[in-house]
Structures are given as structure tokens and as C-alpha cells.
PDB file of C-alpha atoms in Angstrom:
ATOM      1  CA  MET A1350     240.138-148.007  83.411  1.00 55.00           C
ATOM      2  CA  MET A1351     239.025-145.027  85.433  1.00 56.00           C
ATOM      3  CA  ALA A1352     239.908-144.653  89.085  1.00 54.00           C
ATOM      4  CA  ARG A1353     237.227-144.908  91.731  1.00 56.00           C
ATOM      5  CA  MET A1354     237.047-143.763  95.332  1.00 52.00           C
ATOM      6  CA  GLU A1355     235.001-144.893  98.297  1.00 52.00           C
ATOM      7  CA  SER A1356     232.046-142.726  99.303  1.00 49.00           C
ATOM      8  CA  PRO A1357     232.228-141.340 102.872  1.00 50.00           C
ATOM      9  CA  ILE A1358     230.717-143.171 105.868  1.00 45.00           C
ATOM     10  CA  TYR A1359     228.038-141.343 107.806  1.00 46.00           C
ATOM     11  CA  THR A1360     226.893-141.515 111.429  1.00 46.00           C
ATOM     12  CA  GLN A1361     224.000-143.934 111.955  1.00 45.00           C
ATOM     13  CA  ASN A1362     220.903-142.810 113.864  1.00 46.00           C
ATOM     14  CA  GLU A1363     218.000-144.924 115.040  1.00 46.00           C
ATOM     15  CA  VAL A1364     214.810-144.424 113.037  1.00 43.00           C
ATOM     16  CA  SER A1365     211.564-146.349 112.815  1.00 56.00           C
ATOM     17  CA  GLY A1366     211.115-149.188 110.336  1.00 61.00           C
ATOM     18  CA  GLU A1367     208.627-147.508 108.004  1.00 65.00           C
ATOM     19  CA  TYR A1368     210.447-144.213 108.117  1.00 64.00           C
ATOM     20  CA  GLU A1369     213.703-146.051 107.358  1.00 65.00           C
ATOM     21  CA  ALA A1370     212.202-147.519 104.182  1.00 70.00           C
ATOM     22  CA  SER A1371     210.931-144.144 102.954  1.00 73.00           C
ATOM     23  CA  LEU A1372     214.253-142.458 103.734  1.00 73.00           C
ATOM     24  CA  ALA A1373     216.241-145.146 101.938  1.00 77.00           C
ATOM     25  CA  LYS A1374     214.007-145.128  98.847  1.00 80.00           C
ATOM     26  CA  ALA A1375     214.079-141.334  98.545  1.00 83.00           C
ATOM     27  CA  TYR A1376     217.838-141.313  99.052  1.00 87.00           C
ATOM     28  CA  LEU A1377     218.490-143.982  96.436  1.00 88.00           C
ATOM     29  CA  ASN A1378     216.200-142.180  93.982  1.00 89.00           C
ATOM     30  CA  LYS A1379     218.332-139.035  94.384  1.00 91.00           C
ATOM     31  CA  VAL A1380     221.475-141.071  93.759  1.00 94.00           C
ATOM     32  CA  TYR A1381     220.066-142.582  90.572  1.00 94.00           C
ATOM     33  CA  LEU A1382     218.832-139.174  89.413  1.00 95.00           C
ATOM     34  CA  TRP A1383     222.306-137.689  89.818  1.00 95.00           C
ATOM     35  CA  MET A1384     223.784-140.678  88.012  1.00 95.00           C
ATOM     36  CA  ALA A1385     221.330-140.295  85.129  1.00 94.00           C
ATOM     37  CA  VAL A1386     222.278-136.630  84.765  1.00 95.00           C
ATOM     38  CA  THR A1387     225.991-137.437  84.743  1.00 96.00           C
ATOM     39  CA  MET A1388     225.468-140.125  82.111  1.00 95.00           C
ATOM     40  CA  LEU A1389     223.591-137.664  79.897  1.00 95.00           C
ATOM     41  CA  VAL A1390     226.351-135.070  80.296  1.00 96.00           C
ATOM     42  CA  THR A1391     229.018-137.647  79.436  1.00 94.00           C
ATOM     43  CA  ALA A1392     227.086-138.869  76.398  1.00 92.00           C
ATOM     44  CA  GLY A1393     226.457-135.310  75.192  1.00 93.00           C
ATOM     45  CA  VAL A1394     230.093-134.232  75.532  1.00 92.00           C
ATOM     46  CA  ALA A1395     231.333-137.487  73.950  1.00 91.00           C
ATOM     47  CA  ALA A1396     229.016-136.944  70.958  1.00 88.00           C
ATOM     48  CA  TRP A1397     230.201-133.341  70.617  1.00 89.00           C
ATOM     49  CA  THR A1398     233.846-134.426  70.831  1.00 87.00           C
ATOM     50  CA  THR A1399     233.430-136.925  68.005  1.00 83.00           C
ATOM     51  CA  HIS A1400     232.232-134.101  65.737  1.00 82.00           C
ATOM     52  CA  SER A1401     234.827-131.552  66.856  1.00 81.00           C
ATOM     53  CA  MET A1402     238.235-131.922  65.272  1.00 82.00           C
ATOM     54  CA  ASP A1403     239.769-129.446  67.725  1.00 81.00           C
ATOM     55  CA  ALA A1404     238.481-131.368  70.754  1.00 80.00           C
ATOM     56  CA  THR A1405     239.589-134.700  69.292  1.00 80.00           C
ATOM     57  CA  LEU A1406     243.080-133.377  68.579  1.00 82.00           C
ATOM     58  CA  PHE A1407     243.353-131.883  72.061  1.00 82.00           C
ATOM     59  CA  VAL A1408     242.524-135.208  73.713  1.00 81.00           C
ATOM     60  CA  ALA A1409     244.823-137.104  71.336  1.00 79.00           C
ATOM     61  CA  GLU A1410     247.727-134.740  72.000  1.00 79.00           C
ATOM     62  CA  HIS A1411     247.150-134.251  75.737  1.00 77.00           C
ATOM     63  CA  PRO A1412     245.568-137.461  77.119  1.00 78.00           C
ATOM     64  CA  CYS A1413     247.422-137.146  80.429  1.00 80.00           C
ATOM     65  CA  ILE A1414     245.905-133.717  81.070  1.00 82.00           C
ATOM     66  CA  VAL A1415     242.390-135.091  80.591  1.00 82.00           C
ATOM     67  CA  LEU A1416     243.022-138.215  82.688  1.00 84.00           C
ATOM     68  CA  LEU A1417     244.767-136.358  85.507  1.00 87.00           C
ATOM     69  CA  GLY A1418     242.079-133.681  85.438  1.00 88.00           C
ATOM     70  CA  GLY A1419     239.378-136.278  86.009  1.00 89.00           C
ATOM     71  CA  LEU A1420     241.401-138.028  88.703  1.00 90.00           C
ATOM     72  CA  GLY A1421     242.042-134.700  90.429  1.00 93.00           C
ATOM     73  CA  ILE A1422     238.314-133.966  90.605  1.00 93.00           C
ATOM     74  CA  ILE A1423     237.672-137.389  92.179  1.00 93.00           C
ATOM     75  CA  VAL A1424     240.356-136.738  94.807  1.00 93.00           C
ATOM     76  CA  VAL A1425     238.970-133.283  95.624  1.00 94.00           C
ATOM     77  CA  MET A1426     235.426-134.632  95.944  1.00 93.00           C
ATOM     78  CA  SER A1427     236.475-137.585  98.099  1.00 91.00           C
ATOM     79  CA  LEU A1428     238.708-135.612 100.450  1.00 92.00           C
ATOM     80  CA  GLY A1429     236.375-132.630 100.615  1.00 90.00           C
ATOM     81  CA  ALA A1430     233.063-134.495 100.913  1.00 88.00           C
ATOM     82  CA  ARG A1431     232.639-133.576 104.576  1.00 87.00           C
ATOM     83  CA  VAL A1432     233.496-129.880 104.246  1.00 91.00           C
ATOM     84  CA  LEU A1433     232.380-128.849 100.757  1.00 92.00           C
ATOM     85  CA  PRO A1434     228.722-127.809 100.296  1.00 92.00           C
ATOM     86  CA  ALA A1435     226.469-130.224  98.448  1.00 92.00           C
ATOM     87  CA  ALA A1436     226.071-127.718  95.602  1.00 93.00           C
ATOM     88  CA  VAL A1437     229.846-127.606  95.068  1.00 95.00           C
ATOM     89  CA  LEU A1438     230.076-131.399  95.080  1.00 95.00           C
ATOM     90  CA  GLY A1439     227.260-131.544  92.532  1.00 94.00           C
ATOM     91  CA  PHE A1440     229.025-129.014  90.299  1.00 96.00           C
ATOM     92  CA  LEU A1441     232.279-130.974  90.506  1.00 96.00           C
ATOM     93  CA  LEU A1442     230.423-134.178  89.608  1.00 96.00           C
ATOM     94  CA  LEU A1443     229.020-132.549  86.482  1.00 96.00           C
ATOM     95  CA  VAL A1444     232.451-131.206  85.522  1.00 95.00           C
ATOM     96  CA  PHE A1445     233.925-134.667  86.040  1.00 95.00           C
ATOM     97  CA  SER A1446     231.264-136.282  83.845  1.00 95.00           C
ATOM     98  CA  ALA A1447     232.012-133.705  81.127  1.00 94.00           C
ATOM     99  CA  VAL A1448     235.746-134.463  81.337  1.00 92.00           C
ATOM    100  CA  GLU A1449     234.990-138.177  80.978  1.00 92.00           C
ATOM    101  CA  GLY A1450     232.867-137.425  77.927  1.00 92.00           C
ATOM    102  CA  LEU A1451     235.799-135.506  76.451  1.00 90.00           C
ATOM    103  CA  PHE A1452     238.018-138.545  77.028  1.00 87.00           C
ATOM    104  CA  LEU A1453     235.497-141.081  75.707  1.00 89.00           C
ATOM    105  CA  GLY A1454     234.742-139.267  72.447  1.00 84.00           C
ATOM    106  CA  PRO A1455     237.971-140.122  70.581  1.00 83.00           C
ATOM    107  CA  LEU A1456     238.094-143.568  72.228  1.00 81.00           C
ATOM    108  CA  LEU A1457     234.660-144.540  70.947  1.00 83.00           C
ATOM    109  CA  GLN A1458     235.619-143.479  67.418  1.00 82.00           C
ATOM    110  CA  ALA A1459     237.994-146.437  67.335  1.00 82.00           C
ATOM    111  CA  TYR A1460     235.075-148.891  67.560  1.00 86.00           C
ATOM    112  CA  THR A1461     232.104-149.597  65.307  1.00 84.00           C
ATOM    113  CA  GLN A1462     228.730-148.210  66.361  1.00 85.00           C
ATOM    114  CA  HIS A1463     227.430-151.760  66.703  1.00 87.00           C
ATOM    115  CA  SER A1464     230.228-152.630  69.138  1.00 88.00           C
ATOM    116  CA  VAL A1465     229.618-149.518  71.223  1.00 89.00           C
ATOM    117  CA  GLY A1466     225.881-150.180  71.328  1.00 89.00           C
ATOM    118  CA  LEU A1467     226.394-153.834  72.227  1.00 92.00           C
ATOM    119  CA  ALA A1468     228.832-153.006  75.020  1.00 91.00           C
ATOM    120  CA  PHE A1469     226.547-150.289  76.366  1.00 92.00           C
ATOM    121  CA  GLY A1470     223.487-152.562  76.311  1.00 93.00           C
ATOM    122  CA  CYS A1471     225.323-155.366  78.090  1.00 94.00           C
ATOM    123  CA  SER A1472     226.715-152.893  80.620  1.00 95.00           C
ATOM    124  CA  ALA A1473     223.276-151.480  81.335  1.00 94.00           C
ATOM    125  CA  GLY A1474     221.783-154.947  81.803  1.00 95.00           C
ATOM    126  CA  MET A1475     224.564-156.205  84.064  1.00 96.00           C
ATOM    127  CA  PHE A1476     224.668-152.975  86.058  1.00 96.00           C
ATOM    128  CA  GLY A1477     220.900-153.021  86.558  1.00 94.00           C
ATOM    129  CA  ALA A1478     220.885-156.668  87.629  1.00 96.00           C
ATOM    130  CA  MET A1479     223.717-156.234  90.140  1.00 95.00           C
ATOM    131  CA  SER A1480     222.246-153.014  91.507  1.00 94.00           C
ATOM    132  CA  LEU A1481     218.926-154.769  92.077  1.00 93.00           C
ATOM    133  CA  TYR A1482     220.775-157.593  93.786  1.00 94.00           C
ATOM    134  CA  GLY A1483     222.516-155.119  96.082  1.00 92.00           C
ATOM    135  CA  TYR A1484     219.161-153.508  96.854  1.00 89.00           C
ATOM    136  CA  PHE A1485     217.156-156.639  97.634  1.00 89.00           C
ATOM    137  CA  THR A1486     219.673-159.103  99.046  1.00 88.00           C
ATOM    138  CA  LYS A1487     219.619-159.783 102.777  1.00 87.00           C
ATOM    139  CA  ARG A1488     223.260-160.797 102.664  1.00 89.00           C
ATOM    140  CA  ASN A1489     225.725-158.281 104.087  1.00 90.00           C
ATOM    141  CA  LEU A1490     228.073-157.398 101.226  1.00 90.00           C
ATOM    142  CA  GLN A1491     230.164-154.863 103.111  1.00 85.00           C
ATOM    143  CA  GLY A1492     232.730-157.510 104.015  1.00 86.00           C
ATOM    144  CA  MET A1493     233.724-157.593 100.319  1.00 89.00           C
ATOM    145  CA  GLY A1494     235.062-154.046 100.464  1.00 85.00           C
ATOM    146  CA  ARG A1495     238.691-154.857 101.245  1.00 89.00           C
ATOM    147  CA  MET A1496     238.772-157.735  98.768  1.00 92.00           C
ATOM    148  CA  LEU A1497     237.375-155.532  95.991  1.00 92.00           C
ATOM    149  CA  ILE A1498     239.883-152.761  96.668  1.00 92.00           C
ATOM    150  CA  MET A1499     242.722-155.295  96.471  1.00 93.00           C
ATOM    151  CA  ALA A1500     241.297-156.639  93.202  1.00 92.00           C
ATOM    152  CA  LEU A1501     241.067-153.080  91.854  1.00 91.00           C
ATOM    153  CA  ILE A1502     244.725-152.440  92.682  1.00 91.00           C
ATOM    154  CA  GLY A1503     245.596-155.677  90.915  1.00 91.00           C
ATOM    155  CA  LEU A1504     243.673-154.565  87.825  1.00 90.00           C
ATOM    156  CA  ILE A1505     245.501-151.247  87.741  1.00 89.00           C
ATOM    157  CA  VAL A1506     248.901-152.954  88.054  1.00 91.00           C
ATOM    158  CA  ALA A1507     247.996-155.532  85.389  1.00 89.00           C
ATOM    159  CA  GLY A1508     246.804-152.778  83.058  1.00 85.00           C
ATOM    160  CA  VAL A1509     250.055-150.855  83.440  1.00 86.00           C
ATOM    161  CA  VAL A1510     252.120-154.030  82.855  1.00 87.00           C
ATOM    162  CA  ASN A1511     250.206-154.840  79.673  1.00 81.00           C
ATOM    163  CA  ILE A1512     250.809-151.359  78.284  1.00 79.00           C
ATOM    164  CA  PHE A1513     254.438-152.411  77.885  1.00 83.00           C
ATOM    165  CA  TRP A1514     253.812-156.129  77.276  1.00 82.00           C
ATOM    166  CA  GLY A1515     250.955-155.756  74.777  1.00 77.00           C
ATOM    167  CA  ASN A1516     249.706-159.325  75.139  1.00 80.00           C
ATOM    168  CA  GLY A1517     246.197-159.767  73.717  1.00 82.00           C
ATOM    169  CA  THR A1518     245.340-162.885  75.717  1.00 84.00           C
ATOM    170  CA  PHE A1519     246.474-161.265  78.949  1.00 87.00           C
ATOM    171  CA  ASP A1520     244.418-158.154  78.112  1.00 87.00           C
ATOM    172  CA  LEU A1521     241.331-160.306  77.536  1.00 90.00           C
ATOM    173  CA  ALA A1522     241.823-162.081  80.873  1.00 91.00           C
ATOM    174  CA  VAL A1523     242.236-158.750  82.686  1.00 91.00           C
ATOM    175  CA  SER A1524     239.092-157.411  80.998  1.00 92.00           C
ATOM    176  CA  VAL A1525     237.022-160.429  82.059  1.00 93.00           C
ATOM    177  CA  ILE A1526     238.243-160.043  85.643  1.00 94.00           C
ATOM    178  CA  GLY A1527     237.491-156.317  85.434  1.00 93.00           C
ATOM    179  CA  VAL A1528     233.886-157.044  84.432  1.00 95.00           C
ATOM    180  CA  ILE A1529     233.482-159.373  87.415  1.00 95.00           C
ATOM    181  CA  VAL A1530     235.071-156.907  89.834  1.00 95.00           C
ATOM    182  CA  PHE A1531     232.901-153.976  88.796  1.00 96.00           C
ATOM    183  CA  CYS A1532     229.745-156.077  88.792  1.00 96.00           C
ATOM    184  CA  LEU A1533     230.533-156.889  92.423  1.00 95.00           C
ATOM    185  CA  PHE A1534     231.373-153.241  93.104  1.00 95.00           C
ATOM    186  CA  THR A1535     227.930-152.282  91.767  1.00 96.00           C
ATOM    187  CA  ALA A1536     226.133-154.567  94.220  1.00 95.00           C
ATOM    188  CA  TYR A1537     228.460-153.522  97.056  1.00 95.00           C
ATOM    189  CA  ASP A1538     228.034-149.789  96.422  1.00 94.00           C
ATOM    190  CA  THR A1539     224.261-150.068  96.016  1.00 93.00           C
ATOM    191  CA  GLN A1540     223.913-151.784  99.386  1.00 92.00           C
ATOM    192  CA  LYS A1541     226.268-149.284 101.014  1.00 91.00           C
ATOM    193  CA  ILE A1542     224.296-146.346  99.617  1.00 90.00           C
ATOM    194  CA  LEU A1543     221.052-147.957 100.771  1.00 87.00           C
ATOM    195  CA  GLN A1544     222.398-148.330 104.302  1.00 85.00           C
ATOM    196  CA  GLU A1545     223.510-144.704 104.339  1.00 83.00           C
ATOM    197  CA  GLY A1546     219.999-143.713 103.312  1.00 76.00           C
ATOM    198  CA  LEU A1547     218.511-145.794 106.124  1.00 75.00           C
ATOM    199  CA  TYR A1548     220.361-144.136 108.961  1.00 72.00           C
ATOM    200  CA  CYS A1549     221.016-140.551 107.921  1.00 68.00           C
ATOM    201  CA  GLU A1550     218.339-137.890 108.469  1.00 68.00           C
ATOM    202  CA  ASP A1551     220.399-134.698 108.118  1.00 73.00           C
ATOM    203  CA  GLU A1552     219.274-133.174 104.806  1.00 79.00           C
ATOM    204  CA  GLU A1553     222.595-131.545 103.869  1.00 82.00           C
ATOM    205  CA  VAL A1554     224.499-134.756 104.568  1.00 83.00           C
ATOM    206  CA  ARG A1555     221.949-136.678 102.500  1.00 85.00           C
ATOM    207  CA  ARG A1556     222.435-134.288  99.578  1.00 89.00           C
ATOM    208  CA  LYS A1557     226.195-134.758  99.783  1.00 91.00           C
ATOM    209  CA  GLY A1558     225.827-138.515 100.095  1.00 90.00           C
ATOM    210  CA  ALA A1559     223.579-138.645  97.030  1.00 92.00           C
ATOM    211  CA  VAL A1560     226.252-136.915  94.958  1.00 94.00           C
ATOM    212  CA  MET A1561     229.041-139.146  96.249  1.00 94.00           C
ATOM    213  CA  GLY A1562     226.898-142.244  95.798  1.00 94.00           C
ATOM    214  CA  ALA A1563     226.184-141.223  92.208  1.00 95.00           C
ATOM    215  CA  LEU A1564     229.927-140.800  91.642  1.00 95.00           C
ATOM    216  CA  ALA A1565     230.594-144.328  92.924  1.00 95.00           C
ATOM    217  CA  LEU A1566     227.896-145.930  90.750  1.00 96.00           C
ATOM    218  CA  TYR A1567     228.881-143.808  87.745  1.00 96.00           C
ATOM    219  CA  LEU A1568     232.453-145.084  88.019  1.00 95.00           C
ATOM    220  CA  ASP A1569     231.208-148.656  88.411  1.00 95.00           C
ATOM    221  CA  PHE A1570     229.156-148.369  85.229  1.00 96.00           C
ATOM    222  CA  LEU A1571     231.865-146.557  83.275  1.00 95.00           C
ATOM    223  CA  ASN A1572     234.542-149.111  84.107  1.00 94.00           C
ATOM    224  CA  LEU A1573     232.144-151.974  83.385  1.00 95.00           C
ATOM    225  CA  PHE A1574     231.377-150.442  79.985  1.00 95.00           C
ATOM    226  CA  LEU A1575     235.055-149.913  79.124  1.00 93.00           C
ATOM    227  CA  TYR A1576     236.001-153.487  80.014  1.00 94.00           C
ATOM    228  CA  LEU A1577     233.071-154.923  78.048  1.00 94.00           C
ATOM    229  CA  LEU A1578     233.998-152.726  75.098  1.00 92.00           C
ATOM    230  CA  ARG A1579     237.492-154.225  75.131  1.00 89.00           C
ATOM    231  CA  ILE A1580     235.973-157.732  75.140  1.00 90.00           C
ATOM    232  CA  LEU A1581     233.122-157.248  72.659  1.00 87.00           C
ATOM    233  CA  GLY A1582     234.336-154.311  70.600  1.00 74.00           C
ATOM    234  CA  SER A1583     235.349-154.494  66.957  1.00 59.00           C
ATOM    235  CA  ARG A1584     237.777-151.890  65.726  1.00 55.00           C
ATOM    236  CA  ASP A1585     236.350-149.446  63.194  1.00 51.00           C
TER     237      ASP A1585
END
């Protein structure tokens, strides 16, 4: 399971109703565009890694370097979101997506192509449905934030415990809970991004927010995919 961080909160300004809608739609489109690019980068690097013996061996021999490298980029982006230029944040996002592709390559080799395709298709469908829910619902989902963070911490602790315990039933239960948690995170993050797009007019801040929003949704999708792969995947 990959770590995730909250996107920054921006100052809200009053804008007219119609202008709000156009701002929010344009903002969300930028977020999804960034996310699409990161997904393509991850898929491309993962495919390259599966065909490169040197890359596969490097990840197999130094998994902590790859994992800590990705986590370090998330921390830098999250802590530096307010001071780093949007271009730098975008570059870091692309580097992060490449690192994740490097990590995923050897992992995906352990599963059949059918399992990977099935998990990806289910992830895409569930992610799309929950993102649409977050976009259209009139219910305020922001109250779920603290509960979801607590659930995420619980997932991390449970995952670490099961590394040493190695119980298959417990792993399945954790994976099912993980799917539920990241489905909820998808709706929560989508609504949060939409609200940021409604009230922020500063173009540089919007560019930064689009990158950070894409990072949040990317992590939601990636974790959802990894948990579904553990549930549906057949070992190759």
C-alpha cells in the first residue's frame, strides 16, 4: 500500500454562481489531465521494467530505496506545495509516477495478465463511479476526512502486522477494507478538489492545486488497484 498525503487547503473567495461552475469544471479537468499523464508514465515505466532484467534486479535487491524514494517525493510535494513553483511540483509528480512504475513492474510479473487486467478494470470502474459520486452529490463529505485518515493508519498497522503473521484470511479482510477506504477517499478527494476549484481564482495557486489534486487521486487509484489485485489476482 502506498502512502498518501492530504492536498493543501486554499483561501476561499466569493465568486458568482456561473463563474464558479466554469472555474470548478476547468480546474477538475486539469486535475484529471495531470492524473492521466501520471498513469501513462507509470504504465510505460512498469512495462519497461518488466522487460529490463537490470531494472527488475535493482528493484528486487533494493525495494526500500524505491519505496522510500517515492515516499520522500510525496513529503517534499506536500510540505513544499505553498512555496514550490507549479512547474517544480509537476516535475516531481512525474518523477514520482515513474518511481511507482519502477516498483510496480516486478510486482505485476507475479500475477497473470488476466488478473492484472481484471483488477485494473474493476479499479477503473469503481474509481470512476466514486469520483462521479463525489462530483455530483450534494452531501458534504468533508466530515469523513478524520475518519478516513484513522482508517488509513489502521490499514498501515494491519499491513505491517501481517508481514510477520502471514495470515491469508487476515490479509483478505484487510484488502477488502482497503478497497472500501480508498473508494471513500476517491469521493472525498473529488469533492474537496471541486470545492478548491470553486473558490480559488489565482492562476498559480490553481496550477499547484491541480498537481496536488492529481497526486491525491493518483494515490487513491493506485492503492485501490493494489488491494483489488491482492483480492482478485492469481499468481503467475
